[in-house]
PDB file of C-alpha atoms in Angstrom:
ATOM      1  CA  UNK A   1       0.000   0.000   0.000  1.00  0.00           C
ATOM      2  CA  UNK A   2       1.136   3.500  -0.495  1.00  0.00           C
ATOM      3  CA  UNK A   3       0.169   5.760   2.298  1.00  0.00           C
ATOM      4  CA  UNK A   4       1.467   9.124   1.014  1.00  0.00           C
ATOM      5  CA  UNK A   5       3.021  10.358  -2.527  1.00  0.00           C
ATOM      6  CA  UNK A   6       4.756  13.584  -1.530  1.00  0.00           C
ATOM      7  CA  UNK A   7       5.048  14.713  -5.209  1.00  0.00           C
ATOM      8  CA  UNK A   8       1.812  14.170  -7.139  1.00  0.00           C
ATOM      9  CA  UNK A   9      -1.371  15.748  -8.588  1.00  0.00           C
ATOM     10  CA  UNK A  10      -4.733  14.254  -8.962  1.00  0.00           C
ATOM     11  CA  UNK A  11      -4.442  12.768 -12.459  1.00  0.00           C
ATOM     12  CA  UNK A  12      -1.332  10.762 -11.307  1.00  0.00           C
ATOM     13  CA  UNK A  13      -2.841   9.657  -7.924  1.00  0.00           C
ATOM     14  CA  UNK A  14      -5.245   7.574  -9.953  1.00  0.00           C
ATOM     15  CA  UNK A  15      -2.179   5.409 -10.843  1.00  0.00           C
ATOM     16  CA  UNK A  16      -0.596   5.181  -7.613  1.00  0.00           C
ATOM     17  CA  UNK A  17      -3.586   5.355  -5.641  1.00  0.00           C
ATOM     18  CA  UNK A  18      -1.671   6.801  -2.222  1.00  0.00           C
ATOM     19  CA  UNK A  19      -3.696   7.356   0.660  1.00  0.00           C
ATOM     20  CA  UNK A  20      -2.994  10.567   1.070  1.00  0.00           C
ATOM     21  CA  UNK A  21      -1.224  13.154  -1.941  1.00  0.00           C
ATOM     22  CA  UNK A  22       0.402  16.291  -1.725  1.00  0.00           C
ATOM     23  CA  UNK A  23       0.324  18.529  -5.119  1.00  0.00           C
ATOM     24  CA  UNK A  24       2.658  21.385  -6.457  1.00  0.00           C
ATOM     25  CA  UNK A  25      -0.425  24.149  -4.585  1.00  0.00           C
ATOM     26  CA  UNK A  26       0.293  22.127  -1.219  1.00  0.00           C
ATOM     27  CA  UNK A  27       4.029  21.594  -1.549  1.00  0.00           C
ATOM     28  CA  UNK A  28       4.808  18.073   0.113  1.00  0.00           C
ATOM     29  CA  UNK A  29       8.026  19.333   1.140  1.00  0.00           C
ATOM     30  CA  UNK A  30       6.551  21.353   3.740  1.00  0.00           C
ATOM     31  CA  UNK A  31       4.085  18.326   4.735  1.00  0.00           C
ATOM     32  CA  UNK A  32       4.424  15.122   7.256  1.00  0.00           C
ATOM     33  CA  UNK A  33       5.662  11.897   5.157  1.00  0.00           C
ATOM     34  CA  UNK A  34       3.733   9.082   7.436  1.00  0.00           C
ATOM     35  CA  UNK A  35       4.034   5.428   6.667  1.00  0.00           C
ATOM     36  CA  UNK A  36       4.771   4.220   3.167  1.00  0.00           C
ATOM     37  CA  UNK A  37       6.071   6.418   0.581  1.00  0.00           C
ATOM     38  CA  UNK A  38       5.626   6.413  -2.997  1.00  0.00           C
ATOM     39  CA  UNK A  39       7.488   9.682  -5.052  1.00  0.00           C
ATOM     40  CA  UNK A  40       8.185  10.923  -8.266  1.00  0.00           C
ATOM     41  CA  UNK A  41       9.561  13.895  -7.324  1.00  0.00           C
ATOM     42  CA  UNK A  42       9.516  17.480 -10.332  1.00  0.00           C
ATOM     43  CA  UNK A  43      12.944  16.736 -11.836  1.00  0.00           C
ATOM     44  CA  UNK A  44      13.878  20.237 -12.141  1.00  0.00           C
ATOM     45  CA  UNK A  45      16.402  21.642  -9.733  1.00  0.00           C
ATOM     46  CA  UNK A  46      16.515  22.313  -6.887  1.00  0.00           C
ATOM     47  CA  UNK A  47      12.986  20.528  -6.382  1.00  0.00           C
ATOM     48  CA  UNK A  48      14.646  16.999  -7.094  1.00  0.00           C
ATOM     49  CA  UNK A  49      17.506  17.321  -4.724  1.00  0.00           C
ATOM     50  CA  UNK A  50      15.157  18.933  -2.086  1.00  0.00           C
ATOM     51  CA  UNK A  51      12.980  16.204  -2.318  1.00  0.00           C
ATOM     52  CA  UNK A  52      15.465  13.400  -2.426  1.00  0.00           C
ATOM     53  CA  UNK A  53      17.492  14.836   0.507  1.00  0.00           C
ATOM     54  CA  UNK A  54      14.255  15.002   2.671  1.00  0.00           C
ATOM     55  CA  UNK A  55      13.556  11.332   1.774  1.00  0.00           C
ATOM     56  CA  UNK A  56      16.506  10.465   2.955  1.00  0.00           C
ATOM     57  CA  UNK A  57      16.412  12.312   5.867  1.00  0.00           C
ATOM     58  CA  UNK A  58      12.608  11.455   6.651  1.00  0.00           C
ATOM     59  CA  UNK A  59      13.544   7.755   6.430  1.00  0.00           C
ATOM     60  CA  UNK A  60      16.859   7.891   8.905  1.00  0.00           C
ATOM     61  CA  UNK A  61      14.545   9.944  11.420  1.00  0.00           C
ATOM     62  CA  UNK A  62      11.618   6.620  11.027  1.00  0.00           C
ATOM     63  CA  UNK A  63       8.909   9.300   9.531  1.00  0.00           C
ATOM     64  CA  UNK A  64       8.757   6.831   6.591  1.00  0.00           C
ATOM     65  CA  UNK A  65       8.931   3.053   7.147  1.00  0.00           C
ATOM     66  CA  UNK A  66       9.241   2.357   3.825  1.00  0.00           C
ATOM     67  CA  UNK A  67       9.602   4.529   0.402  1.00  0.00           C
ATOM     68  CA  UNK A  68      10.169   3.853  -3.428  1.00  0.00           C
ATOM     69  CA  UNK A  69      11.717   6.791  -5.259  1.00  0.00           C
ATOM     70  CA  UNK A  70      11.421   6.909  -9.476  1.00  0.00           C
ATOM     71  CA  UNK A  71      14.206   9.166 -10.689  1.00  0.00           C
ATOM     72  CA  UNK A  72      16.385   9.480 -13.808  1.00  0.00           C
ATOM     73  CA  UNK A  73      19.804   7.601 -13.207  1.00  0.00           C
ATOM     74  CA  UNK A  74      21.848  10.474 -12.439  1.00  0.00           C
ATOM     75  CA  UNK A  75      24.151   8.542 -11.383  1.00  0.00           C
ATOM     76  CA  UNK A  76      26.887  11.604 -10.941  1.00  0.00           C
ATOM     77  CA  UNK A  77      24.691  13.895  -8.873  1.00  0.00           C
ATOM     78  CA  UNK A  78      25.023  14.496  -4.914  1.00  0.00           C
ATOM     79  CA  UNK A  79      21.499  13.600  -4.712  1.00  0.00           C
ATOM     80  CA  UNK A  80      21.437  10.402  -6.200  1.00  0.00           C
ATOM     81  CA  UNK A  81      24.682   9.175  -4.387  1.00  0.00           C
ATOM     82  CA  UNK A  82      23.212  10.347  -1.174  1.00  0.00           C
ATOM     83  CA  UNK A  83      20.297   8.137  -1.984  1.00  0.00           C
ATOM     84  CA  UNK A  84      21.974   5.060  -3.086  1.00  0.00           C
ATOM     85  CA  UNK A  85      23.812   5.487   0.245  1.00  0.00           C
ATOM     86  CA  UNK A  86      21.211   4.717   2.300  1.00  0.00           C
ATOM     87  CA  UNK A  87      18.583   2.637  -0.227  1.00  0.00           C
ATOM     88  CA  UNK A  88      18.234  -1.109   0.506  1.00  0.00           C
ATOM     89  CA  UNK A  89      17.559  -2.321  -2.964  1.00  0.00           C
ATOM     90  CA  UNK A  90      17.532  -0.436  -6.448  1.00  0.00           C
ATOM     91  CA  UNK A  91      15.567  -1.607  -9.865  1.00  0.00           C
ATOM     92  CA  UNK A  92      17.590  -0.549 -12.776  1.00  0.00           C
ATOM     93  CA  UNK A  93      14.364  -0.049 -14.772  1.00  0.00           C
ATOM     94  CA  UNK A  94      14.639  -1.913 -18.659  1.00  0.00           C
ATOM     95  CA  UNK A  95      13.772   0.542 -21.376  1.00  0.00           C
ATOM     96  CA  UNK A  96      11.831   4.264 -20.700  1.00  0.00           C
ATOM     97  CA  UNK A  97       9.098   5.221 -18.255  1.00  0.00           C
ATOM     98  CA  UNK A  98       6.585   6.884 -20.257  1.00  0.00           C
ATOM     99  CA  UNK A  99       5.715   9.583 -18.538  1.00  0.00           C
ATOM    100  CA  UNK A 100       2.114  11.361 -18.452  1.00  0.00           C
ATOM    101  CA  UNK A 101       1.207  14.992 -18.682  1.00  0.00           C
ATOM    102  CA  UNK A 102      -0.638  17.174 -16.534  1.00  0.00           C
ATOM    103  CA  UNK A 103      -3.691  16.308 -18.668  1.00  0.00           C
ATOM    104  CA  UNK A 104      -3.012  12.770 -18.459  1.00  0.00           C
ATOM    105  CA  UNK A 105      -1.755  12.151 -21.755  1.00  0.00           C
ATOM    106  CA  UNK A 106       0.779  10.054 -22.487  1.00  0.00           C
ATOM    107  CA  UNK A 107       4.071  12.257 -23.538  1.00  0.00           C
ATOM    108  CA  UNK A 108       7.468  10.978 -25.155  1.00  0.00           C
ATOM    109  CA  UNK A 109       9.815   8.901 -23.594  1.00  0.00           C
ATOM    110  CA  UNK A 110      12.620  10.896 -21.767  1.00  0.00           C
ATOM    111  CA  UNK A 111      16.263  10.959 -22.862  1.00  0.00           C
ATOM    112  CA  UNK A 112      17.448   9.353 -20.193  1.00  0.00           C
ATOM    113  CA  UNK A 113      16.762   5.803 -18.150  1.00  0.00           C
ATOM    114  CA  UNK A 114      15.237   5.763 -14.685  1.00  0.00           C
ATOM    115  CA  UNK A 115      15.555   4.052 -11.554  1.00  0.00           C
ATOM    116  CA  UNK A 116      13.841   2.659  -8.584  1.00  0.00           C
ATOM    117  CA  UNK A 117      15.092   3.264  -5.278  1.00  0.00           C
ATOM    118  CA  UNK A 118      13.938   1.280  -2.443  1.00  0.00           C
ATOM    119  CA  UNK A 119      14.232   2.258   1.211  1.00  0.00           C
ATOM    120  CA  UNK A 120      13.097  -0.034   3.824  1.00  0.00           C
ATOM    121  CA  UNK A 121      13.419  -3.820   5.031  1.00  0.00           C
ATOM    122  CA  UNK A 122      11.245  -5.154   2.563  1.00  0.00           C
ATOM    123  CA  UNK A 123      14.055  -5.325   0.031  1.00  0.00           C
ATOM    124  CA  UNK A 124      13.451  -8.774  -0.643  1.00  0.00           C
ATOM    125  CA  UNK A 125      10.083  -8.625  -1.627  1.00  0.00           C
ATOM    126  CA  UNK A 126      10.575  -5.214  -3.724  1.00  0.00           C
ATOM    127  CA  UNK A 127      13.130  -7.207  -5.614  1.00  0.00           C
ATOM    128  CA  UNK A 128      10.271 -10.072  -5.951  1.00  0.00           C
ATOM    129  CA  UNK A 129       7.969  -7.411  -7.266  1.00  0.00           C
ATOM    130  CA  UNK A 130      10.121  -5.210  -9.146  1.00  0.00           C
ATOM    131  CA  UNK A 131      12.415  -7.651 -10.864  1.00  0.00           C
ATOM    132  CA  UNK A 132       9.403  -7.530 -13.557  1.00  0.00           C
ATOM    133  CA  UNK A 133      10.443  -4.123 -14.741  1.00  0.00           C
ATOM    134  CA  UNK A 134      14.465  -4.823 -14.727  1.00  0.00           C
ATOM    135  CA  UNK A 135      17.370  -5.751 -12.610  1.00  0.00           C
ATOM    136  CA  UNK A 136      17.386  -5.659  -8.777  1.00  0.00           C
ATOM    137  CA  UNK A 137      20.745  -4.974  -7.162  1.00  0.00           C
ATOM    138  CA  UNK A 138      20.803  -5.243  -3.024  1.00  0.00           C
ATOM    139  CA  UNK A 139      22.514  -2.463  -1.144  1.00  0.00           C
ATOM    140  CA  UNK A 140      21.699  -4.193   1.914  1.00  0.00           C
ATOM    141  CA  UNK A 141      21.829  -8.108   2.440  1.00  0.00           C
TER     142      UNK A 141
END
């Protein structure tokens, strides 16, 4: 179950289907992060490091038990080293999310591959679940 997406709007909360959503009006930053996390955070900057730091961050202080985090594989930014620092398990996602628009319409593929970053003690079963959409590597074991 997904208790709270941090990073959402109404048209994409009918995919994940989180308890409880935060928009771009409400700004989840600012907002408590309770249970299981779902996030796609904006991937302009600053937004995505904000957001990714605060995951991080929430998680180590036991606001979120558990949290899945789509991003690009930036694999040479601060953010996304900081993440894969502290993640339990990642999906290395085969071929391109396609993304939808605020409209819900299905826009391009982006330029570059995403990934799934799991934070929690679940990792075994997100890498039962997720190994469907690519490889799982452990960070934890």
């Amino acid at each position: 179950s997904i208790d709270v997406d941090p990073a959402s709007s109404e048209i994409a909360n009918k995919i994940v289907k989180a308890t409880i959503f935060y928009t771009e009006k409400d700004d989840g930053r600012r907002k408590k992060w309770d249970g299981n996390v779902w996030i796609n955070p904006p991937y302009a900057q600053p937004l995505i490091s904000e957001f990714c730091e605060l995951l991080v961050k929430k998680y180590w202080d036991k606001e979120v038990k558990q949290a899945c985090i789509l991003v690009n594989n930036a694999t040479e930014t601060n953010f996304f080293q900081q993440m894969v620092s502290n993640c339990s398990a990642i999906c290395l996602i085969k071929g391109r999310v396609k993304f939808i628009d605020k409209q819900g319409v299905e826009s391009g593929a982006p330029l570059q591959g995403q990934i799934i970053l799991y934070f929690g003690d679940n990792y075994r079963k997100f890498g039962e679940i997720f190994s469907q959409f690519g490889v799982i590597f452990y960070a934890r074991s």
